[in-house]
Amino acid sequence: LSGRDPFAPVTNPATQAAAVPAQRTEPKPGAQIEKLLHAFEGTWAIHEKLAPDSTQPNGATGEGRIVRRPGPGGFSVIEDYQSRQGARQVTGLGVFWWDDSVGGYRTIWCDSTNPGGCISFKNLARWDGEQLLLFEDYEMNGKKVTFKEVFGGITPGAFTQTLYGGEAGGALKVDQTIHAMRSLPGSQ
């Protein structure tokens, strides 16, 4: 035993490597989620302009905030939206994630104005240069409608989000414009 600790376990060099658990590498978010977070992560003060419609013939303005943060594991982006638009309070929740198999962002949007609860967009959001675009066609009151959302003017401190709508194949009109300014920490 010559100097060996009698209570130390006996190891066999041939089996020692097998006893060490294999190092597991955790998956990391891809470049497309990192790009989305780089552009939009954080808390944003928002000012909105809503186009006239049947419930607001003169249109409306709104103020509120958007908070975007990484989702579980950092593989998605979660958006929490709150706005006071005239007399109504509107809240929303969005989730965006990159679907590598089709090369675009999948999106789900839920808000307090949608009696159906949520919309799971069939189409993908994609970058077009410095803008993030989302198009969706759907049916409303028996008519085919096109929705378009454009995130543009993206800087570290601001962006503009413009939502368009109209009959499919026709001219789209601006339904809502959101001007967002990054909030400074502690300014809530």
Short mmCIF file of C-alpha atoms in Angstrom, two decimals:
data_model
loop_
_atom_site.label_atom_id
_atom_site.label_comp_id
_atom_site.label_asym_id
_atom_site.label_seq_id
_atom_site.Cartn_x
_atom_site.Cartn_y
_atom_site.Cartn_z
CA LEU A 1 0.00 0.00 0.00
CA SER A 2 3.06 2.12 0.32
CA GLY A 3 1.69 5.62 1.01
CA ARG A 4 -1.70 5.04 -0.61
CA ASP A 5 -4.74 6.33 1.30
CA PRO A 6 -6.53 3.14 2.37
CA PHE A 7 -9.93 4.86 2.10
CA ALA A 8 -9.44 6.26 -1.41
CA PRO A 9 -11.42 4.44 -4.11
CA VAL A 10 -9.47 2.17 -6.37
CA THR A 11 -9.55 3.35 -9.96
CA ASN A 12 -8.86 1.43 -13.08
CA PRO A 13 -7.33 3.70 -15.75
CA ALA A 14 -9.06 1.65 -18.45
CA THR A 15 -12.54 2.45 -17.04
CA GLN A 16 -11.85 5.89 -15.62
CA ALA A 17 -12.65 7.73 -18.90
CA ALA A 18 -15.98 5.91 -19.18
CA ALA A 19 -16.93 6.99 -15.66
CA VAL A 20 -16.61 10.68 -16.50
CA PRO A 21 -19.96 11.93 -17.85
CA ALA A 22 -19.80 13.26 -21.38
CA GLN A 23 -19.81 17.03 -21.55
CA ARG A 24 -23.23 18.17 -22.77
CA THR A 25 -23.24 21.31 -24.80
CA GLU A 26 -26.35 23.38 -24.30
CA PRO A 27 -27.98 24.63 -27.49
CA LYS A 28 -27.67 28.36 -28.06
CA PRO A 29 -30.06 30.78 -29.76
CA GLY A 30 -29.36 31.24 -33.45
CA ALA A 31 -28.25 34.37 -35.23
CA GLN A 32 -31.79 35.29 -36.32
CA ILE A 33 -33.13 35.41 -32.75
CA GLU A 34 -30.05 37.34 -31.67
CA LYS A 35 -30.72 39.83 -34.49
CA LEU A 36 -34.34 40.26 -33.38
CA LEU A 37 -33.31 40.75 -29.76
CA HIS A 38 -30.55 43.16 -30.73
CA ALA A 39 -33.12 45.30 -32.56
CA PHE A 40 -36.04 45.11 -30.12
CA GLU A 41 -35.11 43.79 -26.67
CA GLY A 42 -35.95 46.13 -23.83
CA THR A 43 -38.66 48.48 -22.67
CA TRP A 44 -40.11 50.98 -25.13
CA ALA A 45 -42.39 53.97 -24.52
CA ILE A 46 -44.92 54.07 -27.36
CA HIS A 47 -47.06 56.77 -28.95
CA GLU A 48 -49.71 55.53 -31.37
CA LYS A 49 -51.95 56.96 -34.03
CA LEU A 50 -54.97 54.88 -35.06
CA ALA A 51 -56.89 55.47 -38.28
CA PRO A 52 -60.62 56.26 -38.16
CA ASP A 53 -62.91 53.22 -38.15
CA SER A 54 -66.51 52.37 -37.29
CA THR A 55 -65.86 52.56 -33.53
CA GLN A 56 -63.68 55.69 -33.66
CA PRO A 57 -64.77 57.88 -36.59
CA ASN A 58 -62.08 60.47 -35.81
CA GLY A 59 -59.35 57.96 -35.17
CA ALA A 60 -57.53 57.87 -31.86
CA THR A 61 -54.16 58.18 -30.25
CA GLY A 62 -52.60 55.93 -27.69
CA GLU A 63 -49.73 55.82 -25.24
CA GLY A 64 -48.18 52.92 -23.46
CA ARG A 65 -45.25 50.59 -23.48
CA ILE A 66 -43.86 47.50 -25.10
CA VAL A 67 -41.45 45.16 -23.33
CA ARG A 68 -39.59 42.58 -25.42
CA ARG A 69 -37.45 39.93 -23.80
CA PRO A 70 -35.93 36.53 -24.55
CA GLY A 71 -38.30 33.60 -24.19
CA PRO A 72 -37.42 30.25 -22.58
CA GLY A 73 -33.85 29.27 -23.36
CA GLY A 74 -33.47 32.43 -25.45
CA PHE A 75 -34.97 30.66 -28.49
CA SER A 76 -37.88 33.05 -28.88
CA VAL A 77 -38.81 36.67 -28.25
CA ILE A 78 -41.76 37.56 -26.04
CA GLU A 79 -43.57 40.89 -26.40
CA ASP A 80 -45.79 42.39 -23.69
CA TYR A 81 -47.87 45.31 -25.00
CA GLN A 82 -49.94 47.83 -23.02
CA SER A 83 -51.65 50.90 -24.40
CA ARG A 84 -54.34 53.35 -23.41
CA GLN A 85 -56.13 54.23 -26.66
CA GLY A 86 -58.67 56.91 -25.86
CA ALA A 87 -60.99 55.39 -23.26
CA ARG A 88 -59.90 51.78 -23.73
CA GLN A 89 -56.99 49.87 -22.28
CA VAL A 90 -55.45 47.39 -24.75
CA THR A 91 -53.06 44.64 -23.70
CA GLY A 92 -51.29 42.13 -25.89
CA LEU A 93 -48.82 39.29 -25.89
CA GLY A 94 -46.70 38.22 -28.84
CA VAL A 95 -44.25 35.38 -29.33
CA PHE A 96 -41.77 35.25 -32.21
CA TRP A 97 -39.40 32.39 -33.00
CA TRP A 98 -37.16 31.48 -35.91
CA ASP A 99 -38.18 28.45 -37.97
CA ASP A 100 -34.99 27.40 -39.74
CA SER A 101 -36.85 24.86 -41.91
CA VAL A 102 -38.71 27.68 -43.73
CA GLY A 103 -36.34 30.61 -43.19
CA GLY A 104 -38.57 33.01 -41.27
CA TYR A 105 -40.07 34.00 -37.94
CA ARG A 106 -43.23 32.29 -36.75
CA THR A 107 -45.56 34.58 -34.81
CA ILE A 108 -48.46 34.31 -32.41
CA TRP A 109 -50.31 37.45 -31.28
CA CYS A 110 -52.97 37.63 -28.56
CA ASP A 111 -54.69 40.84 -27.46
CA SER A 112 -57.63 42.13 -25.46
CA THR A 113 -59.47 43.35 -28.58
CA ASN A 114 -59.60 39.88 -30.20
CA PRO A 115 -62.60 37.83 -29.04
CA GLY A 116 -60.94 34.80 -30.67
CA GLY A 117 -58.04 35.12 -28.25
CA CYS A 118 -54.97 34.75 -30.45
CA ILE A 119 -53.83 34.76 -34.05
CA SER A 120 -51.27 32.20 -35.15
CA PHE A 121 -49.94 33.78 -38.33
CA LYS A 122 -49.73 31.42 -41.31
CA ASN A 123 -47.14 33.58 -43.05
CA LEU A 124 -43.65 34.30 -41.82
CA ALA A 125 -42.03 37.54 -40.73
CA ARG A 126 -38.76 38.22 -42.56
CA TRP A 127 -36.09 40.88 -42.76
CA ASP A 128 -36.04 42.94 -45.94
CA GLY A 129 -32.89 45.00 -45.63
CA GLU A 130 -33.23 46.97 -42.40
CA GLN A 131 -37.00 46.41 -42.08
CA LEU A 132 -38.86 43.49 -40.55
CA LEU A 133 -42.00 42.64 -42.57
CA LEU A 134 -45.03 40.46 -41.93
CA PHE A 135 -47.89 39.87 -44.38
CA GLU A 136 -51.04 37.90 -43.67
CA ASP A 137 -54.15 37.16 -45.72
CA TYR A 138 -57.36 36.20 -43.97
CA GLU A 139 -61.12 36.39 -44.31
CA MET A 140 -63.28 38.90 -42.43
CA ASN A 141 -67.04 39.28 -42.91
CA GLY A 142 -66.86 37.22 -46.09
CA LYS A 143 -64.12 39.37 -47.65
CA LYS A 144 -60.48 38.48 -48.23
CA VAL A 145 -58.27 40.94 -46.38
CA THR A 146 -54.53 41.59 -46.37
CA PHE A 147 -52.63 42.67 -43.26
CA LYS A 148 -49.10 44.06 -43.46
CA GLU A 149 -46.83 45.03 -40.58
CA VAL A 150 -43.57 46.92 -41.08
CA PHE A 151 -40.94 47.58 -38.43
CA GLY A 152 -38.72 50.33 -39.82
CA GLY A 153 -36.46 53.22 -38.85
CA ILE A 154 -34.80 50.85 -36.39
CA THR A 155 -32.03 52.44 -34.34
CA PRO A 156 -30.66 51.53 -30.88
CA GLY A 157 -33.11 54.05 -29.37
CA ALA A 158 -36.22 54.01 -31.57
CA PHE A 159 -38.30 52.29 -34.22
CA THR A 160 -41.59 52.79 -36.04
CA GLN A 161 -44.12 50.00 -36.41
CA THR A 162 -46.76 50.54 -39.10
CA LEU A 163 -49.80 48.28 -39.53
CA TYR A 164 -51.69 48.30 -42.83
CA GLY A 165 -54.90 46.65 -43.93
CA GLY A 166 -57.25 46.42 -46.88
CA GLU A 167 -59.06 44.14 -49.28
CA ALA A 168 -56.78 41.50 -50.76
CA GLY A 169 -55.34 42.70 -54.07
CA GLY A 170 -56.30 46.32 -53.36
CA ALA A 171 -54.45 49.28 -51.93
CA LEU A 172 -53.57 48.97 -48.26
CA LYS A 173 -54.20 51.85 -45.87
CA VAL A 174 -52.41 52.65 -42.65
CA ASP A 175 -54.47 51.39 -39.70
CA GLN A 176 -52.02 52.13 -36.92
CA THR A 177 -48.61 53.72 -36.48
CA ILE A 178 -46.56 53.08 -33.36
CA HIS A 179 -43.56 55.28 -32.59
CA ALA A 180 -41.35 53.62 -29.99
CA MET A 181 -38.56 55.19 -27.96
CA ARG A 182 -36.31 53.08 -25.75
CA SER A 183 -36.99 53.74 -22.08
CA LEU A 184 -34.03 54.38 -19.85
CA PRO A 185 -33.58 52.01 -16.92
CA GLY A 186 -35.51 53.29 -13.89
CA SER A 187 -37.70 55.65 -15.95
CA GLN A 188 -40.85 53.52 -15.63
#
